[in-house]
Amino acid sequence: MAIGLICAIPQELAHLRTLLVDAVAVRAAHTEFVSGTLDGFDVVLAGSGMGKVNSALVATVLADRFGCGAIVFSGVAGGLDPHLAVGDVVIADRVIQHDAGLIEDDRLQTYQPGHVPFINPTEVFGYRVDDALLALVVDRLAEFTLPTAAIRFGTVLSGDQYLHCEVTRQRLQREFGGLAVEMEGGAVAQVADAFGVPWLVIRALSDLAGRDSRFDFLAFVDEAAASSVAILRWLLPVLSPFVQRRSTG
Ligand code: ADE
């Protein structure tokens, strides 16, 4: 059983694609699923395109058609926490779809996807990384350093919008305490949870989601995507037992 790997954009995918050994590509829907090995671990790599529907579709194919035993998103994000800098890495312990919910009094009240408070209320908010997997990831990363960057664990926000606004950046950080914002992780987590597959979201900051974010993104996307891949490779040994566990039932 393989580890499913998802990237959204070509800049994120490029780093991983060249590292795959014995690669075999199959087309499905709008993209290519490449089976192969990465550092000796069986993986299936797919570029989803941007946004929650694209990444949900690809996560579904990885879980259902390829039977992946774990799914990892690797890529870039905008920073929300003012203590973070471009190049820092955020690993989600929880993801929230910040654009899902109820609109009341001209304002979005974020709520769990698939639920409306007065139709099918739920206490659940966001998606949490499997506790045992998270503990192993934290442990393993204690021995990993990036030359000038920090690695942080916390909440990542997902929505179908590229954030390029300081006011919204501050509001999202205030409301959810999020470390980073991106456009796919929440959907990958929702699909993986539905299949009972453990998941991880690894994001290196290409920008800080405010006014300069479009310029920073273009300047730093390649470097940030490479950092995310370095961390993903370091974490493969702790993901592998989860994959084996799923194949043995
Ligand atoms: N991915 C990278 N930067 C982002 C931003 N500012 N907003 C949403 N997704 C991003």
mmCIF file of C-alpha atoms and ligand atoms in Angstrom:
data_model
loop_
_atom_site.group_PDB
_atom_site.id
_atom_site.type_symbol
_atom_site.label_atom_id
_atom_site.label_comp_id
_atom_site.label_asym_id
_atom_site.label_seq_id
_atom_site.Cartn_x
_atom_site.Cartn_y
_atom_site.Cartn_z
ATOM 1 C CA MET A 1 0.000 0.000 0.000
ATOM 2 C CA ALA A 2 1.321 3.413 -0.978
ATOM 3 C CA ILE A 3 1.445 6.878 0.565
ATOM 4 C CA GLY A 4 -0.599 9.345 -1.487
ATOM 5 C CA LEU A 5 1.154 12.659 -2.136
ATOM 6 C CA ILE A 6 -0.712 15.742 -3.346
ATOM 7 C CA CYS A 7 0.619 19.067 -4.575
ATOM 8 C CA ALA A 8 -1.598 21.805 -5.998
ATOM 9 C CA ILE A 9 0.586 23.685 -8.479
ATOM 10 C CA PRO A 10 3.410 22.751 -10.867
ATOM 11 C CA GLN A 11 6.048 24.569 -8.755
ATOM 12 C CA GLU A 12 5.196 22.262 -5.822
ATOM 13 C CA LEU A 13 4.949 19.123 -7.938
ATOM 14 C CA ALA A 14 8.202 19.615 -9.849
ATOM 15 C CA HIS A 15 10.483 18.913 -6.872
ATOM 16 C CA LEU A 16 8.821 15.578 -6.140
ATOM 17 C CA ARG A 17 8.274 14.371 -9.692
ATOM 18 C CA THR A 18 12.010 14.288 -10.473
ATOM 19 C CA LEU A 19 12.720 12.244 -7.337
ATOM 20 C CA LEU A 20 10.355 9.361 -8.143
ATOM 21 C CA VAL A 21 11.979 6.081 -9.149
ATOM 22 C CA ASP A 22 10.224 3.477 -11.361
ATOM 23 C CA ALA A 23 7.536 6.023 -12.132
ATOM 24 C CA VAL A 24 4.370 4.857 -13.913
ATOM 25 C CA ALA A 25 1.788 7.499 -14.808
ATOM 26 C CA VAL A 26 -1.948 6.990 -15.239
ATOM 27 C CA ARG A 27 -4.381 9.736 -16.239
ATOM 28 C CA ALA A 28 -7.655 10.161 -14.327
ATOM 29 C CA ALA A 29 -10.003 13.142 -14.326
ATOM 30 C CA HIS A 30 -7.964 16.299 -15.003
ATOM 31 C CA THR A 31 -4.588 15.042 -13.833
ATOM 32 C CA GLU A 32 -1.883 12.396 -13.795
ATOM 33 C CA PHE A 33 -1.307 9.945 -10.927
ATOM 34 C CA VAL A 34 2.301 8.779 -10.817
ATOM 35 C CA SER A 35 3.096 5.599 -8.898
ATOM 36 C CA GLY A 36 6.713 4.991 -7.938
ATOM 37 C CA THR A 37 9.115 5.003 -5.031
ATOM 38 C CA LEU A 38 10.446 7.986 -3.135
ATOM 39 C CA ASP A 39 13.514 7.204 -1.016
ATOM 40 C CA GLY A 40 12.445 3.546 -1.144
ATOM 41 C CA PHE A 41 8.836 4.147 -0.006
ATOM 42 C CA ASP A 42 5.879 3.342 -2.275
ATOM 43 C CA VAL A 43 4.034 6.525 -3.219
ATOM 44 C CA VAL A 44 1.425 7.800 -5.648
ATOM 45 C CA LEU A 45 1.958 11.450 -6.567
ATOM 46 C CA ALA A 46 -0.687 13.729 -8.074
ATOM 47 C CA GLY A 47 -0.952 17.411 -8.903
ATOM 48 C CA SER A 48 -4.479 18.460 -8.017
ATOM 49 C CA GLY A 49 -4.650 22.021 -9.242
ATOM 50 C CA MET A 50 -5.712 24.752 -6.845
ATOM 51 C CA GLY A 51 -8.710 24.751 -4.542
ATOM 52 C CA LYS A 52 -10.818 22.461 -2.419
ATOM 53 C CA VAL A 53 -12.803 20.682 -5.116
ATOM 54 C CA ASN A 54 -9.673 19.832 -7.115
ATOM 55 C CA SER A 55 -7.841 18.523 -4.070
ATOM 56 C CA ALA A 56 -10.906 16.618 -2.794
ATOM 57 C CA LEU A 57 -11.218 14.878 -6.149
ATOM 58 C CA VAL A 58 -7.561 13.841 -6.155
ATOM 59 C CA ALA A 59 -7.657 12.709 -2.512
ATOM 60 C CA THR A 60 -10.720 10.573 -3.325
ATOM 61 C CA VAL A 61 -8.970 8.864 -6.241
ATOM 62 C CA LEU A 62 -5.851 8.249 -4.113
ATOM 63 C CA ALA A 63 -7.872 6.713 -1.269
ATOM 64 C CA ASP A 64 -10.393 4.759 -3.319
ATOM 65 C CA ARG A 65 -8.725 3.749 -6.579
ATOM 66 C CA PHE A 66 -5.102 3.561 -5.416
ATOM 67 C CA GLY A 67 -5.945 2.387 -1.872
ATOM 68 C CA CYS A 68 -3.403 4.783 -0.344
ATOM 69 C CA GLY A 69 -2.913 4.179 3.378
ATOM 70 C CA ALA A 70 -1.966 7.787 4.189
ATOM 71 C CA ILE A 71 -2.295 11.044 2.292
ATOM 72 C CA VAL A 72 0.099 13.973 2.577
ATOM 73 C CA PHE A 73 -0.240 17.408 1.065
ATOM 74 C CA SER A 74 3.089 19.154 0.434
ATOM 75 C CA GLY A 75 3.300 22.741 -0.730
ATOM 76 C CA VAL A 76 3.253 26.427 0.110
ATOM 77 C CA ALA A 77 0.952 28.732 2.086
ATOM 78 C CA GLY A 78 0.520 32.316 3.169
ATOM 79 C CA GLY A 79 1.554 33.079 6.740
ATOM 80 C CA LEU A 80 -1.101 34.374 9.152
ATOM 81 C CA ASP A 81 0.741 34.504 12.460
ATOM 82 C CA PRO A 82 2.796 37.721 12.614
ATOM 83 C CA HIS A 83 5.641 35.830 14.300
ATOM 84 C CA LEU A 84 6.207 33.765 11.169
ATOM 85 C CA ALA A 85 8.409 34.709 8.206
ATOM 86 C CA VAL A 86 8.564 33.670 4.581
ATOM 87 C CA GLY A 87 10.382 30.325 4.443
ATOM 88 C CA ASP A 88 9.083 29.081 7.815
ATOM 89 C CA VAL A 89 7.220 25.782 7.760
ATOM 90 C CA VAL A 90 3.824 25.028 9.250
ATOM 91 C CA ILE A 91 2.603 21.505 9.860
ATOM 92 C CA ALA A 92 -1.120 21.351 10.534
ATOM 93 C CA ASP A 93 -2.328 19.702 13.711
ATOM 94 C CA ARG A 94 -5.813 20.868 12.656
ATOM 95 C CA VAL A 95 -7.295 22.339 9.500
ATOM 96 C CA ILE A 96 -10.384 24.526 9.242
ATOM 97 C CA GLN A 97 -12.297 25.383 6.079
ATOM 98 C CA HIS A 98 -12.667 29.072 6.884
ATOM 99 C CA ASP A 99 -15.016 29.780 3.955
ATOM 100 C CA ALA A 100 -17.660 27.158 4.900
ATOM 101 C CA GLY A 101 -20.659 27.991 7.055
ATOM 102 C CA LEU A 102 -23.736 30.128 7.537
ATOM 103 C CA ILE A 103 -24.243 33.664 6.243
ATOM 104 C CA GLU A 104 -26.292 35.711 8.687
ATOM 105 C CA ASP A 105 -26.555 39.518 8.961
ATOM 106 C CA ASP A 106 -24.344 39.813 5.886
ATOM 107 C CA ARG A 107 -21.516 37.974 7.604
ATOM 108 C CA LEU A 108 -20.067 34.477 7.375
ATOM 109 C CA GLN A 109 -20.196 32.414 10.537
ATOM 110 C CA THR A 110 -17.684 29.671 9.797
ATOM 111 C CA TYR A 111 -19.071 26.200 10.558
ATOM 112 C CA GLN A 112 -18.149 22.597 9.898
ATOM 113 C CA PRO A 113 -18.513 21.661 6.192
ATOM 114 C CA GLY A 114 -21.592 19.531 5.490
ATOM 115 C CA HIS A 115 -23.447 21.048 8.452
ATOM 116 C CA VAL A 116 -25.759 23.981 9.136
ATOM 117 C CA PRO A 117 -26.283 24.911 12.810
ATOM 118 C CA PHE A 118 -30.105 24.630 12.767
ATOM 119 C CA ILE A 119 -30.377 21.708 10.293
ATOM 120 C CA ASN A 120 -27.751 19.191 11.370
ATOM 121 C CA PRO A 121 -25.697 20.799 14.149
ATOM 122 C CA THR A 122 -22.352 19.388 15.222
ATOM 123 C CA GLU A 123 -19.860 20.027 17.990
ATOM 124 C CA VAL A 124 -17.011 19.179 15.653
ATOM 125 C CA PHE A 125 -15.031 22.082 14.225
ATOM 126 C CA GLY A 126 -12.204 21.459 11.807
ATOM 127 C CA TYR A 127 -10.270 18.251 11.160
ATOM 128 C CA ARG A 128 -7.548 16.981 13.481
ATOM 129 C CA VAL A 129 -4.455 15.024 12.583
ATOM 130 C CA ASP A 130 -4.386 11.510 14.045
ATOM 131 C CA ASP A 131 -2.883 11.850 17.556
ATOM 132 C CA ALA A 132 -0.472 8.934 17.221
ATOM 133 C CA LEU A 133 0.799 10.154 13.837
ATOM 134 C CA LEU A 134 1.217 13.704 15.129
ATOM 135 C CA ALA A 135 3.238 12.500 18.112
ATOM 136 C CA LEU A 136 5.595 10.601 15.795
ATOM 137 C CA VAL A 137 5.926 13.601 13.471
ATOM 138 C CA VAL A 138 6.749 15.962 16.357
ATOM 139 C CA ASP A 139 9.306 13.495 17.659
ATOM 140 C CA ARG A 140 11.003 12.965 14.318
ATOM 141 C CA LEU A 141 11.139 16.675 13.503
ATOM 142 C CA ALA A 142 12.938 17.375 16.772
ATOM 143 C CA GLU A 143 16.006 16.082 14.894
ATOM 144 C CA PHE A 144 15.436 18.146 11.756
ATOM 145 C CA THR A 145 16.580 21.712 11.143
ATOM 146 C CA LEU A 146 16.097 24.045 8.228
ATOM 147 C CA PRO A 147 19.053 26.440 7.827
ATOM 148 C CA THR A 148 17.248 29.709 8.670
ATOM 149 C CA ALA A 149 13.627 28.764 9.163
ATOM 150 C CA ALA A 150 11.319 27.717 11.983
ATOM 151 C CA ILE A 151 9.005 24.707 11.974
ATOM 152 C CA ARG A 152 5.683 25.228 13.770
ATOM 153 C CA PHE A 153 2.660 23.011 14.490
ATOM 154 C CA GLY A 154 -0.835 24.505 14.589
ATOM 155 C CA THR A 155 -4.042 25.404 12.816
ATOM 156 C CA VAL A 156 -4.035 25.835 9.049
ATOM 157 C CA LEU A 157 -6.978 27.548 7.336
ATOM 158 C CA SER A 158 -8.226 26.485 3.907
ATOM 159 C CA GLY A 159 -10.539 28.374 1.577
ATOM 160 C CA ASP A 160 -11.190 28.834 -2.099
ATOM 161 C CA GLN A 161 -9.554 32.249 -2.137
ATOM 162 C CA TYR A 162 -5.973 33.426 -2.519
ATOM 163 C CA LEU A 163 -5.470 35.819 0.402
ATOM 164 C CA HIS A 164 -3.872 39.117 -0.570
ATOM 165 C CA CYS A 165 -5.302 41.418 2.084
ATOM 166 C CA GLU A 166 -3.825 42.557 5.394
ATOM 167 C CA VAL A 167 -7.226 43.295 7.004
ATOM 168 C CA THR A 168 -8.572 39.804 6.273
ATOM 169 C CA ARG A 169 -5.247 38.254 7.281
ATOM 170 C CA GLN A 170 -5.545 39.874 10.719
ATOM 171 C CA ARG A 171 -9.214 38.921 11.071
ATOM 172 C CA LEU A 172 -8.607 35.260 10.204
ATOM 173 C CA GLN A 173 -5.693 35.086 12.606
ATOM 174 C CA ARG A 174 -7.759 36.698 15.365
ATOM 175 C CA GLU A 175 -10.828 34.494 14.810
ATOM 176 C CA PHE A 176 -9.121 31.133 14.432
ATOM 177 C CA GLY A 177 -5.599 31.584 15.735
ATOM 178 C CA GLY A 178 -4.382 30.112 12.466
ATOM 179 C CA LEU A 179 -0.715 29.938 11.542
ATOM 180 C CA ALA A 180 -1.151 29.767 7.768
ATOM 181 C CA VAL A 181 -3.738 29.994 5.020
ATOM 182 C CA GLU A 182 -3.961 27.913 1.872
ATOM 183 C CA MET A 183 -6.541 26.521 -0.538
ATOM 184 C CA GLU A 184 -6.566 22.703 -0.320
ATOM 185 C CA GLY A 185 -5.656 21.156 3.050
ATOM 186 C CA GLY A 186 -9.159 21.267 4.544
ATOM 187 C CA ALA A 187 -10.603 19.330 1.646
ATOM 188 C CA VAL A 188 -7.849 16.700 1.711
ATOM 189 C CA ALA A 189 -8.472 16.225 5.436
ATOM 190 C CA GLN A 190 -12.252 15.955 4.963
ATOM 191 C CA VAL A 191 -11.891 13.280 2.276
ATOM 192 C CA ALA A 192 -9.136 11.369 4.098
ATOM 193 C CA ASP A 193 -11.202 11.322 7.318
ATOM 194 C CA ALA A 194 -14.199 10.011 5.362
ATOM 195 C CA PHE A 195 -12.059 7.077 4.148
ATOM 196 C CA GLY A 196 -10.434 6.551 7.565
ATOM 197 C CA VAL A 197 -7.030 7.394 6.099
ATOM 198 C CA PRO A 198 -4.487 9.333 8.196
ATOM 199 C CA TRP A 199 -3.378 12.611 6.619
ATOM 200 C CA LEU A 200 -0.823 15.381 6.982
ATOM 201 C CA VAL A 201 -0.565 18.898 5.586
ATOM 202 C CA ILE A 202 2.957 20.351 5.278
ATOM 203 C CA ARG A 203 3.198 23.982 4.175
ATOM 204 C CA ALA A 204 6.210 26.250 3.794
ATOM 205 C CA LEU A 205 5.401 29.958 3.674
ATOM 206 C CA SER A 206 5.809 31.559 0.254
ATOM 207 C CA ASP A 207 4.270 34.862 1.452
ATOM 208 C CA LEU A 208 2.528 36.508 4.398
ATOM 209 C CA ALA A 209 -0.942 36.777 2.828
ATOM 210 C CA GLY A 210 -1.045 40.603 3.078
ATOM 211 C CA ARG A 211 -0.486 43.296 0.484
ATOM 212 C CA ASP A 212 2.871 41.998 -0.750
ATOM 213 C CA SER A 213 1.711 38.413 -0.993
ATOM 214 C CA ARG A 214 1.377 38.243 -4.781
ATOM 215 C CA PHE A 215 4.955 39.492 -5.259
ATOM 216 C CA ASP A 216 6.430 37.376 -2.468
ATOM 217 C CA PHE A 217 4.627 34.310 -3.757
ATOM 218 C CA LEU A 218 6.282 34.573 -7.169
ATOM 219 C CA ALA A 219 9.693 35.267 -5.641
ATOM 220 C CA PHE A 220 9.665 32.504 -3.009
ATOM 221 C CA VAL A 221 7.339 29.737 -4.214
ATOM 222 C CA ASP A 222 10.127 27.470 -5.525
ATOM 223 C CA GLU A 223 12.318 27.773 -2.449
ATOM 224 C CA ALA A 224 9.378 27.255 -0.086
ATOM 225 C CA ALA A 225 8.068 24.246 -2.023
ATOM 226 C CA ALA A 226 11.542 22.663 -1.802
ATOM 227 C CA SER A 227 11.545 23.065 2.020
ATOM 228 C CA SER A 228 8.193 21.353 2.251
ATOM 229 C CA VAL A 229 9.509 18.445 0.177
ATOM 230 C CA ALA A 230 12.613 18.149 2.401
ATOM 231 C CA ILE A 231 10.346 17.760 5.433
ATOM 232 C CA LEU A 232 8.040 15.321 3.680
ATOM 233 C CA ARG A 233 11.051 13.101 2.823
ATOM 234 C CA TRP A 234 12.263 13.230 6.421
ATOM 235 C CA LEU A 235 8.805 12.126 7.607
ATOM 236 C CA LEU A 236 8.348 9.149 5.248
ATOM 237 C CA PRO A 237 9.647 6.623 7.818
ATOM 238 C CA VAL A 238 6.989 7.652 10.357
ATOM 239 C CA LEU A 239 4.212 7.541 7.745
ATOM 240 C CA SER A 240 5.147 4.109 6.523
ATOM 241 C CA PRO A 241 3.842 2.094 9.563
ATOM 242 C CA PHE A 242 0.420 3.758 9.148
ATOM 243 C CA VAL A 243 0.267 2.605 5.557
ATOM 244 C CA GLN A 244 1.207 -0.956 6.495
ATOM 245 C CA ARG A 245 -1.382 -0.948 9.267
ATOM 246 C CA ARG A 246 -4.127 -0.129 6.753
ATOM 247 C CA SER A 247 -3.037 -2.921 4.369
ATOM 248 C CA THR A 248 -3.078 -5.562 7.123
ATOM 249 C CA GLY A 249 -6.506 -4.333 8.266
HETATM 250 N N1 ADE B 1 -0.916 29.771 -0.907
HETATM 251 C C1 ADE B 1 0.226 30.475 -0.848
HETATM 252 N N2 ADE B 1 -0.010 31.748 -0.469
HETATM 253 C C2 ADE B 1 -1.333 31.841 -0.277
HETATM 254 C C3 ADE B 1 -2.185 32.909 0.084
HETATM 255 N N3 ADE B 1 -1.701 34.121 0.354
HETATM 256 N N4 ADE B 1 -3.523 32.658 0.159
HETATM 257 C C4 ADE B 1 -4.009 31.421 -0.106
HETATM 258 N N5 ADE B 1 -3.248 30.385 -0.474
HETATM 259 C C5 ADE B 1 -1.910 30.596 -0.561
#
